[in-house]
Amino acid sequence: MNKSTTIIHISFFILLISCDYSDSDNRLHPSVETLGVSTTSDQEFHFEGRITKHSNLKVIDHGFIWNLNEKVTEGLYDQISLGPLNDESFNAKANYGFNANLDYYVRAYAKTTREIVYGNPLIIRPKDGLTPYVEGFNPKTGVPGDTITIFGKNLSANNAISDIRTDNFEKMPIINGSNSSLQVHAINSGNLNFNSFLYHWTSSDPFTLLLPKYSDHYPKVGGACDIITIVGENFGNGVDFNQISIDGESANLLSATKNKIEFYVPLLSSGGNKTISHQIGPKLNRYQFYYDLSPYISFSGLSSTRVSVGDIITINGSNIPVCDENKIEVFLVDVGISTTLKKISTSENQITVQIPQVKRKGNFSLFVKIFHNKYLFNFEIE
């Protein structure tokens, strides 16, 4: 483990930027002011702020944020949360998240049920910084999506300052943190690396992804839009850390835990025996199962082949996939010109549409497109 010393002397200068926030109707928006920044000791900054609001407006959280940019960007700042507002004036002490000779923008903030309002920024530039120090991490094993906690001193939850990776893999965004601990989602196996300007730490022990184990999947026969369940161990922890595809077409996940995944069978171009692939995290290795997509979509015809403008016409069939109606399109075709028709209703056995106004009478076609599948029906408008 790398060692570092903590520089305890901090000197700085403060620049006040004039940046007014005002709202004539404080019944809707609180007014937030960042009043000042000072030091209470060699290792602490003292922040002061004020929030004025209408008596009926509830502030559910308030406090201070600081970052390296005049623009507030999610995940790129450190924060002190003071909870619901009790008094207009408030203050807090900050003793982490600062590096030497960098400009930091400090703002008070107020959070309502509708929005977050930030106050005017004050710039501080520490001439010496509080050097971060990492002591270790836990857990040592897990699956993609599990939370890894890095613990130490003077840590920053600002993703622009703290860079956390396993070996040379992609950066793991910080999802939560304080001066003593940072949380990230596990992605890959490997030694953890923490970088923050001049400070670098590499773990002596690696983080290891657990190998998945599969018990079963069910059902093994069905149609499009059916729900398939896969059970086992050590799957990705959450829908963002699992990918399911059938014959190369992505499936929509309903839920995903370490032990069970549920997903819709996507719309496919044909029926029969299909290959289900499960990818966990960014790994390209895939685990394959088989599923018999049967019976497949079929159509028997139109409810009538002679209709008038304004009539409701029904396209009869079976096993029509209704889980994703956006992929079911119906067009009125007239000599190479097609018009999209609004579907009145869709079920597993029929699709209903209304015949629109047309410039002529005679023979037309209804063109139904379901994903890659295309169906054509001829009829006459009288």
mmCIF file of C-alpha atoms in Angstrom:
data_model
loop_
_atom_site.group_PDB
_atom_site.id
_atom_site.type_symbol
_atom_site.label_atom_id
_atom_site.label_comp_id
_atom_site.label_asym_id
_atom_site.label_seq_id
_atom_site.Cartn_x
_atom_site.Cartn_y
_atom_site.Cartn_z
ATOM 1 C CA MET A 1 0.000 0.000 0.000
ATOM 2 C CA ASN A 2 1.359 3.465 -0.899
ATOM 3 C CA LYS A 3 1.919 5.827 1.965
ATOM 4 C CA SER A 4 1.379 9.565 2.040
ATOM 5 C CA THR A 5 1.547 12.296 4.622
ATOM 6 C CA THR A 6 -1.190 14.778 5.414
ATOM 7 C CA ILE A 7 -0.306 18.414 4.897
ATOM 8 C CA ILE A 8 -2.005 20.169 7.734
ATOM 9 C CA HIS A 9 -1.349 23.818 6.921
ATOM 10 C CA ILE A 10 -3.881 25.445 4.613
ATOM 11 C CA SER A 11 -3.704 29.027 3.460
ATOM 12 C CA PHE A 12 -5.990 30.469 0.881
ATOM 13 C CA PHE A 13 -7.565 33.574 -0.505
ATOM 14 C CA ILE A 14 -11.218 34.182 -1.164
ATOM 15 C CA LEU A 15 -12.686 35.883 -4.202
ATOM 16 C CA LEU A 16 -16.317 36.945 -4.081
ATOM 17 C CA ILE A 17 -18.179 36.616 -7.361
ATOM 18 C CA SER A 18 -21.305 38.698 -7.771
ATOM 19 C CA CYS A 19 -23.949 36.283 -9.043
ATOM 20 C CA ASP A 20 -27.452 37.251 -8.004
ATOM 21 C CA TYR A 21 -30.284 34.756 -7.658
ATOM 22 C CA SER A 22 -33.648 36.400 -7.265
ATOM 23 C CA ASP A 23 -37.273 35.437 -7.748
ATOM 24 C CA SER A 24 -40.086 37.885 -7.151
ATOM 25 C CA ASP A 25 -42.458 35.077 -6.204
ATOM 26 C CA ASN A 26 -40.784 33.297 -3.306
ATOM 27 C CA ARG A 27 -43.882 31.206 -2.855
ATOM 28 C CA LEU A 28 -42.553 28.970 -5.631
ATOM 29 C CA HIS A 29 -38.782 29.279 -5.253
ATOM 30 C CA PRO A 30 -36.528 29.816 -2.231
ATOM 31 C CA SER A 31 -33.876 32.526 -2.367
ATOM 32 C CA VAL A 32 -30.420 31.100 -1.605
ATOM 33 C CA GLU A 33 -27.307 33.082 -0.630
ATOM 34 C CA THR A 34 -23.757 31.870 -0.046
ATOM 35 C CA LEU A 35 -22.628 34.367 2.593
ATOM 36 C CA GLY A 36 -19.034 33.505 3.335
ATOM 37 C CA VAL A 37 -16.103 31.126 3.610
ATOM 38 C CA SER A 38 -13.481 31.259 6.369
ATOM 39 C CA THR A 39 -11.175 28.933 8.286
ATOM 40 C CA THR A 40 -11.640 27.553 11.784
ATOM 41 C CA SER A 41 -8.315 25.695 11.885
ATOM 42 C CA ASP A 42 -5.492 24.690 9.593
ATOM 43 C CA GLN A 43 -7.580 21.842 8.212
ATOM 44 C CA GLU A 44 -11.132 23.205 8.038
ATOM 45 C CA PHE A 45 -13.221 25.641 6.038
ATOM 46 C CA HIS A 46 -16.269 27.293 7.570
ATOM 47 C CA PHE A 47 -19.201 27.909 5.192
ATOM 48 C CA GLU A 48 -22.151 30.217 5.848
ATOM 49 C CA GLY A 49 -25.428 30.529 3.970
ATOM 50 C CA ARG A 50 -28.960 31.869 4.145
ATOM 51 C CA ILE A 51 -32.270 30.715 2.657
ATOM 52 C CA THR A 52 -35.395 32.876 2.589
ATOM 53 C CA LYS A 53 -38.712 31.419 1.501
ATOM 54 C CA HIS A 54 -42.464 31.616 1.775
ATOM 55 C CA SER A 55 -43.826 29.976 4.916
ATOM 56 C CA ASN A 56 -45.743 27.372 2.885
ATOM 57 C CA LEU A 57 -42.708 26.288 0.845
ATOM 58 C CA LYS A 58 -40.980 23.228 2.292
ATOM 59 C CA VAL A 59 -37.198 22.827 1.969
ATOM 60 C CA ILE A 60 -36.504 19.108 2.395
ATOM 61 C CA ASP A 61 -32.699 19.444 2.288
ATOM 62 C CA HIS A 62 -30.096 22.207 2.348
ATOM 63 C CA GLY A 63 -26.364 22.606 2.732
ATOM 64 C CA PHE A 64 -23.287 23.363 0.636
ATOM 65 C CA ILE A 65 -21.562 21.970 -2.452
ATOM 66 C CA TRP A 66 -18.126 22.752 -3.878
ATOM 67 C CA ASN A 67 -16.528 21.822 -7.183
ATOM 68 C CA LEU A 68 -13.931 22.855 -9.769
ATOM 69 C CA ASN A 69 -16.352 24.343 -12.270
ATOM 70 C CA GLU A 70 -18.701 27.312 -12.209
ATOM 71 C CA LYS A 71 -21.362 25.021 -13.677
ATOM 72 C CA VAL A 72 -23.005 22.516 -11.332
ATOM 73 C CA THR A 73 -22.783 19.001 -12.828
ATOM 74 C CA GLU A 74 -24.187 15.890 -11.141
ATOM 75 C CA GLY A 75 -21.434 13.696 -9.714
ATOM 76 C CA LEU A 76 -18.753 16.377 -10.067
ATOM 77 C CA TYR A 77 -18.955 18.032 -6.668
ATOM 78 C CA ASP A 78 -18.522 17.373 -2.966
ATOM 79 C CA GLN A 79 -21.441 18.032 -0.672
ATOM 80 C CA ILE A 80 -22.447 18.643 2.925
ATOM 81 C CA SER A 81 -26.139 17.897 3.523
ATOM 82 C CA LEU A 82 -27.799 19.465 6.564
ATOM 83 C CA GLY A 83 -31.264 17.974 6.078
ATOM 84 C CA PRO A 84 -34.598 19.852 6.268
ATOM 85 C CA LEU A 85 -34.360 23.607 6.820
ATOM 86 C CA ASN A 86 -35.107 24.886 10.336
ATOM 87 C CA ASP A 87 -33.449 28.333 10.400
ATOM 88 C CA GLU A 88 -32.844 30.830 7.610
ATOM 89 C CA SER A 89 -29.148 31.146 8.445
ATOM 90 C CA PHE A 90 -26.957 28.058 8.610
ATOM 91 C CA ASN A 91 -23.303 27.013 8.511
ATOM 92 C CA ALA A 92 -21.111 23.940 8.170
ATOM 93 C CA LYS A 93 -17.475 22.873 8.422
ATOM 94 C CA ALA A 94 -15.675 21.139 5.542
ATOM 95 C CA ASN A 95 -12.391 19.310 6.009
ATOM 96 C CA TYR A 96 -12.128 17.203 2.829
ATOM 97 C CA GLY A 97 -12.239 17.426 -0.957
ATOM 98 C CA PHE A 98 -9.690 20.239 -1.411
ATOM 99 C CA ASN A 99 -6.379 20.149 -3.271
ATOM 100 C CA ALA A 100 -3.686 22.800 -3.377
ATOM 101 C CA ASN A 101 -3.656 25.695 -5.872
ATOM 102 C CA LEU A 102 -7.022 24.906 -7.454
ATOM 103 C CA ASP A 103 -10.062 27.179 -7.607
ATOM 104 C CA TYR A 104 -13.137 25.740 -5.870
ATOM 105 C CA TYR A 105 -16.635 27.162 -6.302
ATOM 106 C CA VAL A 106 -18.613 26.968 -3.052
ATOM 107 C CA ARG A 107 -22.407 27.315 -3.122
ATOM 108 C CA ALA A 108 -25.207 27.022 -0.628
ATOM 109 C CA TYR A 109 -28.216 25.085 -1.904
ATOM 110 C CA ALA A 110 -31.871 24.423 -1.096
ATOM 111 C CA LYS A 111 -33.829 21.377 -2.246
ATOM 112 C CA THR A 112 -37.627 21.433 -2.464
ATOM 113 C CA THR A 113 -39.962 18.738 -3.746
ATOM 114 C CA ARG A 114 -39.760 20.399 -7.179
ATOM 115 C CA GLU A 115 -36.184 21.562 -7.660
ATOM 116 C CA ILE A 116 -32.713 22.307 -6.300
ATOM 117 C CA VAL A 117 -31.784 25.998 -6.111
ATOM 118 C CA TYR A 118 -28.112 27.013 -5.831
ATOM 119 C CA GLY A 119 -26.811 30.240 -4.374
ATOM 120 C CA ASN A 120 -24.097 32.550 -5.635
ATOM 121 C CA PRO A 121 -20.620 30.950 -5.830
ATOM 122 C CA LEU A 122 -17.647 31.968 -3.711
ATOM 123 C CA ILE A 123 -14.203 31.018 -5.007
ATOM 124 C CA ILE A 124 -11.547 29.643 -2.674
ATOM 125 C CA ARG A 125 -8.031 28.600 -3.647
ATOM 126 C CA PRO A 126 -6.155 26.604 -1.001
ATOM 127 C CA LYS A 127 -2.386 27.048 -1.289
ATOM 128 C CA ASP A 128 -1.918 23.747 0.488
ATOM 129 C CA GLY A 129 -4.330 20.863 0.325
ATOM 130 C CA LEU A 130 -5.524 18.000 2.433
ATOM 131 C CA THR A 131 -3.849 14.999 0.834
ATOM 132 C CA PRO A 132 -6.169 11.992 0.503
ATOM 133 C CA TYR A 133 -5.146 8.702 2.047
ATOM 134 C CA VAL A 134 -6.704 5.323 1.217
ATOM 135 C CA GLU A 135 -6.580 2.577 3.836
ATOM 136 C CA GLY A 136 -8.379 -0.236 2.001
ATOM 137 C CA PHE A 137 -11.645 -1.464 0.537
ATOM 138 C CA ASN A 138 -14.364 -4.070 1.021
ATOM 139 C CA PRO A 139 -15.779 -6.464 0.036
ATOM 140 C CA LYS A 140 -13.035 -8.385 -1.771
ATOM 141 C CA THR A 141 -15.439 -10.464 -3.892
ATOM 142 C CA GLY A 142 -18.782 -9.803 -5.556
ATOM 143 C CA VAL A 143 -20.655 -9.467 -8.839
ATOM 144 C CA PRO A 144 -21.062 -6.584 -11.316
ATOM 145 C CA GLY A 145 -23.367 -4.025 -9.702
ATOM 146 C CA ASP A 146 -22.327 -4.767 -6.119
ATOM 147 C CA THR A 147 -21.191 -1.772 -4.056
ATOM 148 C CA ILE A 148 -17.480 -1.511 -3.255
ATOM 149 C CA THR A 149 -16.530 0.838 -0.406
ATOM 150 C CA ILE A 150 -13.095 2.476 -0.349
ATOM 151 C CA PHE A 151 -12.234 3.898 3.076
ATOM 152 C CA GLY A 152 -9.576 6.342 4.227
ATOM 153 C CA LYS A 153 -9.099 10.040 5.018
ATOM 154 C CA ASN A 154 -9.602 13.343 3.169
ATOM 155 C CA LEU A 155 -11.389 11.605 0.288
ATOM 156 C CA SER A 156 -13.426 13.467 -2.318
ATOM 157 C CA ALA A 157 -16.677 12.229 -3.876
ATOM 158 C CA ASN A 158 -16.090 14.553 -6.833
ATOM 159 C CA ASN A 159 -15.629 12.371 -9.938
ATOM 160 C CA ALA A 160 -13.426 15.067 -11.458
ATOM 161 C CA ILE A 161 -10.981 14.690 -8.551
ATOM 162 C CA SER A 162 -11.155 11.013 -7.559
ATOM 163 C CA ASP A 163 -10.489 8.412 -10.256
ATOM 164 C CA ILE A 164 -11.234 4.798 -9.248
ATOM 165 C CA ARG A 165 -10.604 1.802 -11.514
ATOM 166 C CA THR A 166 -9.803 -1.895 -11.414
ATOM 167 C CA ASP A 167 -6.430 -2.277 -13.148
ATOM 168 C CA ASN A 168 -6.691 -0.528 -16.534
ATOM 169 C CA PHE A 169 -10.429 -0.990 -17.016
ATOM 170 C CA GLU A 170 -12.953 1.822 -17.360
ATOM 171 C CA LYS A 171 -13.458 4.379 -14.612
ATOM 172 C CA MET A 172 -16.024 3.465 -11.964
ATOM 173 C CA PRO A 173 -18.227 6.510 -11.196
ATOM 174 C CA ILE A 174 -18.625 7.376 -7.520
ATOM 175 C CA ILE A 175 -22.240 6.805 -6.459
ATOM 176 C CA ASN A 176 -21.920 8.065 -2.884
ATOM 177 C CA GLY A 177 -19.215 9.278 -0.559
ATOM 178 C CA SER A 178 -17.786 11.382 2.226
ATOM 179 C CA ASN A 179 -14.352 12.362 3.486
ATOM 180 C CA SER A 180 -13.861 8.886 4.997
ATOM 181 C CA SER A 181 -15.442 6.544 2.419
ATOM 182 C CA LEU A 182 -16.388 6.339 -1.267
ATOM 183 C CA GLN A 183 -18.808 3.896 -2.915
ATOM 184 C CA VAL A 184 -18.617 2.609 -6.495
ATOM 185 C CA HIS A 185 -20.321 -0.197 -8.415
ATOM 186 C CA ALA A 186 -18.186 -3.252 -9.157
ATOM 187 C CA ILE A 187 -17.575 -3.803 -12.868
ATOM 188 C CA ASN A 188 -14.442 -5.916 -13.379
ATOM 189 C CA SER A 189 -12.000 -8.051 -11.419
ATOM 190 C CA GLY A 190 -8.568 -6.628 -10.599
ATOM 191 C CA ASN A 191 -6.571 -4.519 -8.172
ATOM 192 C CA LEU A 192 -8.260 -1.257 -7.245
ATOM 193 C CA ASN A 193 -6.496 1.948 -8.286
ATOM 194 C CA PHE A 194 -7.262 5.343 -6.733
ATOM 195 C CA ASN A 195 -5.833 8.503 -8.316
ATOM 196 C CA SER A 196 -6.306 12.073 -7.112
ATOM 197 C CA PHE A 197 -3.871 14.547 -8.655
ATOM 198 C CA LEU A 198 -0.488 13.769 -6.996
ATOM 199 C CA TYR A 199 -1.762 10.899 -4.846
ATOM 200 C CA HIS A 200 -1.906 7.313 -6.119
ATOM 201 C CA TRP A 201 -2.949 4.110 -4.361
ATOM 202 C CA THR A 202 -3.138 0.511 -5.575
ATOM 203 C CA SER A 203 -4.667 -2.244 -3.487
ATOM 204 C CA SER A 204 -2.462 -5.149 -2.465
ATOM 205 C CA ASP A 205 -5.398 -7.557 -2.812
ATOM 206 C CA PRO A 206 -7.597 -7.712 -5.922
ATOM 207 C CA PHE A 207 -11.347 -7.499 -6.174
ATOM 208 C CA THR A 208 -12.601 -10.756 -7.692
ATOM 209 C CA LEU A 209 -15.851 -11.291 -9.582
ATOM 210 C CA LEU A 210 -17.660 -14.471 -8.586
ATOM 211 C CA LEU A 211 -18.426 -16.945 -11.361
ATOM 212 C CA PRO A 212 -22.121 -17.238 -12.254
ATOM 213 C CA LYS A 213 -23.925 -20.536 -11.813
ATOM 214 C CA TYR A 214 -27.130 -21.415 -13.665
ATOM 215 C CA SER A 215 -29.854 -23.649 -12.242
ATOM 216 C CA ASP A 216 -32.731 -23.413 -14.733
ATOM 217 C CA HIS A 217 -34.832 -21.226 -17.019
ATOM 218 C CA TYR A 218 -38.568 -21.403 -17.621
ATOM 219 C CA PRO A 219 -40.733 -21.715 -19.620
ATOM 220 C CA LYS A 220 -38.828 -23.439 -22.401
ATOM 221 C CA VAL A 221 -41.592 -23.110 -24.997
ATOM 222 C CA GLY A 222 -43.725 -20.051 -25.742
ATOM 223 C CA GLY A 223 -44.323 -17.033 -27.924
ATOM 224 C CA ALA A 224 -43.153 -13.457 -28.322
ATOM 225 C CA CYS A 225 -43.837 -11.259 -25.279
ATOM 226 C CA ASP A 226 -43.818 -14.227 -22.897
ATOM 227 C CA ILE A 227 -41.832 -13.707 -19.695
ATOM 228 C CA ILE A 228 -38.801 -15.963 -19.225
ATOM 229 C CA THR A 229 -37.170 -16.438 -15.811
ATOM 230 C CA ILE A 230 -33.535 -17.492 -15.330
ATOM 231 C CA VAL A 231 -32.470 -18.653 -11.851
ATOM 232 C CA GLY A 232 -29.010 -19.291 -10.442
ATOM 233 C CA GLU A 233 -26.234 -17.532 -8.531
ATOM 234 C CA ASN A 234 -23.855 -14.584 -8.984
ATOM 235 C CA PHE A 235 -25.711 -12.790 -11.763
ATOM 236 C CA GLY A 236 -25.251 -9.045 -12.206
ATOM 237 C CA ASN A 237 -26.823 -7.050 -9.368
ATOM 238 C CA GLY A 238 -29.412 -4.948 -11.240
ATOM 239 C CA VAL A 239 -30.778 -4.522 -14.760
ATOM 240 C CA ASP A 240 -27.864 -2.251 -15.727
ATOM 241 C CA PHE A 241 -25.414 -5.106 -15.191
ATOM 242 C CA ASN A 242 -27.147 -7.826 -17.231
ATOM 243 C CA GLN A 243 -27.855 -8.084 -20.946
ATOM 244 C CA ILE A 244 -30.165 -10.675 -22.496
ATOM 245 C CA SER A 245 -30.564 -11.361 -26.207
ATOM 246 C CA ILE A 246 -32.340 -14.021 -28.263
ATOM 247 C CA ASP A 247 -30.800 -14.721 -31.669
ATOM 248 C CA GLY A 248 -29.051 -11.354 -31.419
ATOM 249 C CA GLU A 249 -32.176 -9.315 -30.573
ATOM 250 C CA SER A 250 -32.049 -7.510 -27.211
ATOM 251 C CA ALA A 251 -34.701 -8.385 -24.643
ATOM 252 C CA ASN A 252 -36.269 -5.933 -22.184
ATOM 253 C CA LEU A 253 -35.442 -6.882 -18.600
ATOM 254 C CA LEU A 254 -38.248 -6.663 -16.051
ATOM 255 C CA SER A 255 -36.015 -7.301 -13.043
ATOM 256 C CA ALA A 256 -32.540 -8.582 -12.239
ATOM 257 C CA THR A 257 -30.989 -9.716 -8.966
ATOM 258 C CA LYS A 258 -28.000 -11.895 -8.178
ATOM 259 C CA ASN A 259 -30.230 -14.969 -8.217
ATOM 260 C CA LYS A 260 -33.041 -14.319 -10.707
ATOM 261 C CA ILE A 261 -33.624 -12.467 -13.982
ATOM 262 C CA GLU A 262 -36.982 -11.896 -15.687
ATOM 263 C CA PHE A 263 -37.338 -10.611 -19.248
ATOM 264 C CA TYR A 264 -39.727 -10.408 -22.194
ATOM 265 C CA VAL A 265 -39.156 -12.540 -25.276
ATOM 266 C CA PRO A 266 -38.468 -9.930 -27.999
ATOM 267 C CA LEU A 267 -40.105 -9.836 -31.419
ATOM 268 C CA LEU A 268 -38.177 -12.056 -33.812
ATOM 269 C CA SER A 269 -38.244 -12.671 -37.554
ATOM 270 C CA SER A 270 -39.115 -16.366 -37.252
ATOM 271 C CA GLY A 271 -40.173 -19.094 -34.835
ATOM 272 C CA GLY A 272 -38.495 -22.333 -33.828
ATOM 273 C CA ASN A 273 -35.522 -23.146 -31.606
ATOM 274 C CA LYS A 274 -33.783 -19.987 -30.355
ATOM 275 C CA THR A 275 -30.554 -19.254 -28.481
ATOM 276 C CA ILE A 276 -30.775 -17.117 -25.332
ATOM 277 C CA SER A 277 -27.519 -15.306 -24.475
ATOM 278 C CA HIS A 278 -26.811 -13.752 -21.066
ATOM 279 C CA GLN A 279 -23.987 -11.240 -20.672
ATOM 280 C CA ILE A 280 -23.017 -10.145 -17.158
ATOM 281 C CA GLY A 281 -21.328 -6.757 -16.816
ATOM 282 C CA PRO A 282 -18.925 -5.794 -19.629
ATOM 283 C CA LYS A 283 -17.587 -9.312 -20.092
ATOM 284 C CA LEU A 284 -18.002 -10.691 -23.608
ATOM 285 C CA ASN A 285 -18.261 -14.316 -22.500
ATOM 286 C CA ARG A 286 -21.850 -15.445 -22.911
ATOM 287 C CA TYR A 287 -23.931 -18.206 -21.341
ATOM 288 C CA GLN A 288 -26.388 -19.832 -23.731
ATOM 289 C CA PHE A 289 -29.750 -21.565 -23.259
ATOM 290 C CA TYR A 290 -32.376 -22.731 -25.714
ATOM 291 C CA TYR A 291 -36.000 -21.677 -26.129
ATOM 292 C CA ASP A 292 -38.612 -22.927 -28.588
ATOM 293 C CA LEU A 293 -40.487 -19.919 -29.975
ATOM 294 C CA SER A 294 -43.701 -21.662 -30.967
ATOM 295 C CA PRO A 295 -46.378 -21.012 -32.085
ATOM 296 C CA TYR A 296 -45.364 -17.957 -34.069
ATOM 297 C CA ILE A 297 -47.334 -14.931 -35.336
ATOM 298 C CA SER A 298 -49.933 -15.731 -37.988
ATOM 299 C CA PHE A 299 -52.827 -13.887 -39.676
ATOM 300 C CA SER A 300 -56.015 -15.380 -41.105
ATOM 301 C CA GLY A 301 -57.309 -12.309 -42.950
ATOM 302 C CA LEU A 302 -59.539 -9.230 -42.732
ATOM 303 C CA SER A 303 -62.981 -9.016 -41.150
ATOM 304 C CA SER A 304 -64.268 -7.641 -44.471
ATOM 305 C CA THR A 305 -62.759 -7.119 -47.899
ATOM 306 C CA ARG A 306 -65.339 -4.480 -48.940
ATOM 307 C CA VAL A 307 -65.564 -1.424 -46.686
ATOM 308 C CA SER A 308 -66.448 2.276 -46.727
ATOM 309 C CA VAL A 309 -64.612 5.349 -45.421
ATOM 310 C CA GLY A 310 -64.971 5.505 -41.631
ATOM 311 C CA ASP A 311 -65.569 1.760 -41.222
ATOM 312 C CA ILE A 312 -63.695 -0.216 -38.580
ATOM 313 C CA ILE A 313 -61.733 -3.084 -40.097
ATOM 314 C CA THR A 314 -60.236 -5.957 -38.111
ATOM 315 C CA ILE A 315 -57.083 -7.879 -38.998
ATOM 316 C CA ASN A 316 -57.553 -11.346 -37.495
ATOM 317 C CA GLY A 317 -54.708 -13.589 -36.400
ATOM 318 C CA SER A 318 -53.066 -15.366 -33.497
ATOM 319 C CA ASN A 319 -50.025 -14.924 -31.248
ATOM 320 C CA ILE A 320 -49.827 -11.207 -32.057
ATOM 321 C CA PRO A 321 -47.191 -9.723 -29.694
ATOM 322 C CA VAL A 322 -48.820 -6.978 -27.629
ATOM 323 C CA CYS A 323 -45.982 -6.264 -25.160
ATOM 324 C CA ASP A 324 -44.458 -3.684 -27.513
ATOM 325 C CA GLU A 325 -47.206 -2.014 -29.561
ATOM 326 C CA ASN A 326 -44.764 0.562 -30.933
ATOM 327 C CA LYS A 327 -43.294 -2.187 -33.115
ATOM 328 C CA ILE A 328 -46.696 -2.998 -34.640
ATOM 329 C CA GLU A 329 -47.420 -0.641 -37.564
ATOM 330 C CA VAL A 330 -50.341 -0.594 -40.014
ATOM 331 C CA PHE A 331 -50.289 1.290 -43.334
ATOM 332 C CA LEU A 332 -52.918 2.003 -45.998
ATOM 333 C CA VAL A 333 -51.224 1.497 -49.386
ATOM 334 C CA ASP A 334 -52.489 3.121 -52.599
ATOM 335 C CA VAL A 335 -50.372 2.876 -55.774
ATOM 336 C CA GLY A 336 -47.041 3.181 -53.981
ATOM 337 C CA ILE A 337 -48.241 5.792 -51.477
ATOM 338 C CA SER A 338 -48.579 4.611 -47.873
ATOM 339 C CA THR A 339 -50.385 6.299 -44.982
ATOM 340 C CA THR A 340 -49.846 5.286 -41.364
ATOM 341 C CA LEU A 341 -53.081 4.264 -39.633
ATOM 342 C CA LYS A 342 -53.701 4.736 -35.933
ATOM 343 C CA LYS A 343 -54.470 1.453 -34.191
ATOM 344 C CA ILE A 344 -57.792 1.480 -32.314
ATOM 345 C CA SER A 345 -57.005 -1.682 -30.373
ATOM 346 C CA THR A 346 -54.508 -4.532 -30.340
ATOM 347 C CA SER A 347 -54.817 -7.992 -28.785
ATOM 348 C CA GLU A 348 -53.209 -11.387 -29.248
ATOM 349 C CA ASN A 349 -55.886 -12.258 -31.839
ATOM 350 C CA GLN A 350 -56.657 -9.048 -33.741
ATOM 351 C CA ILE A 351 -55.677 -5.517 -34.709
ATOM 352 C CA THR A 352 -58.397 -2.949 -35.441
ATOM 353 C CA VAL A 353 -58.037 0.244 -37.482
ATOM 354 C CA GLN A 354 -60.407 2.783 -39.051
ATOM 355 C CA ILE A 355 -60.520 3.464 -42.785
ATOM 356 C CA PRO A 356 -59.548 7.136 -43.364
ATOM 357 C CA GLN A 357 -60.691 9.584 -46.021
ATOM 358 C CA VAL A 358 -59.277 8.705 -49.457
ATOM 359 C CA LYS A 359 -59.152 10.571 -52.764
ATOM 360 C CA ARG A 360 -60.634 7.717 -54.759
ATOM 361 C CA LYS A 361 -62.546 4.477 -54.396
ATOM 362 C CA GLY A 362 -61.348 1.082 -55.510
ATOM 363 C CA ASN A 363 -58.709 -1.462 -54.571
ATOM 364 C CA PHE A 364 -56.282 -0.797 -51.709
ATOM 365 C CA SER A 365 -53.957 -2.788 -49.447
ATOM 366 C CA LEU A 366 -53.358 -2.936 -45.710
ATOM 367 C CA PHE A 367 -49.690 -3.413 -44.915
ATOM 368 C CA VAL A 368 -48.894 -4.720 -41.409
ATOM 369 C CA LYS A 369 -45.314 -4.529 -40.139
ATOM 370 C CA ILE A 370 -44.349 -6.290 -36.905
ATOM 371 C CA PHE A 371 -40.643 -5.825 -36.276
ATOM 372 C CA HIS A 372 -38.953 -7.424 -39.347
ATOM 373 C CA ASN A 373 -42.116 -9.271 -40.369
ATOM 374 C CA LYS A 374 -44.404 -7.910 -43.099
ATOM 375 C CA TYR A 375 -47.964 -8.911 -44.010
ATOM 376 C CA LEU A 376 -50.130 -7.632 -46.900
ATOM 377 C CA PHE A 377 -53.961 -7.742 -47.193
ATOM 378 C CA ASN A 378 -56.004 -6.576 -50.193
ATOM 379 C CA PHE A 379 -59.472 -5.025 -49.911
ATOM 380 C CA GLU A 380 -61.842 -2.600 -51.656
ATOM 381 C CA ILE A 381 -63.137 0.807 -50.534
ATOM 382 C CA GLU A 382 -66.625 1.433 -51.943
#
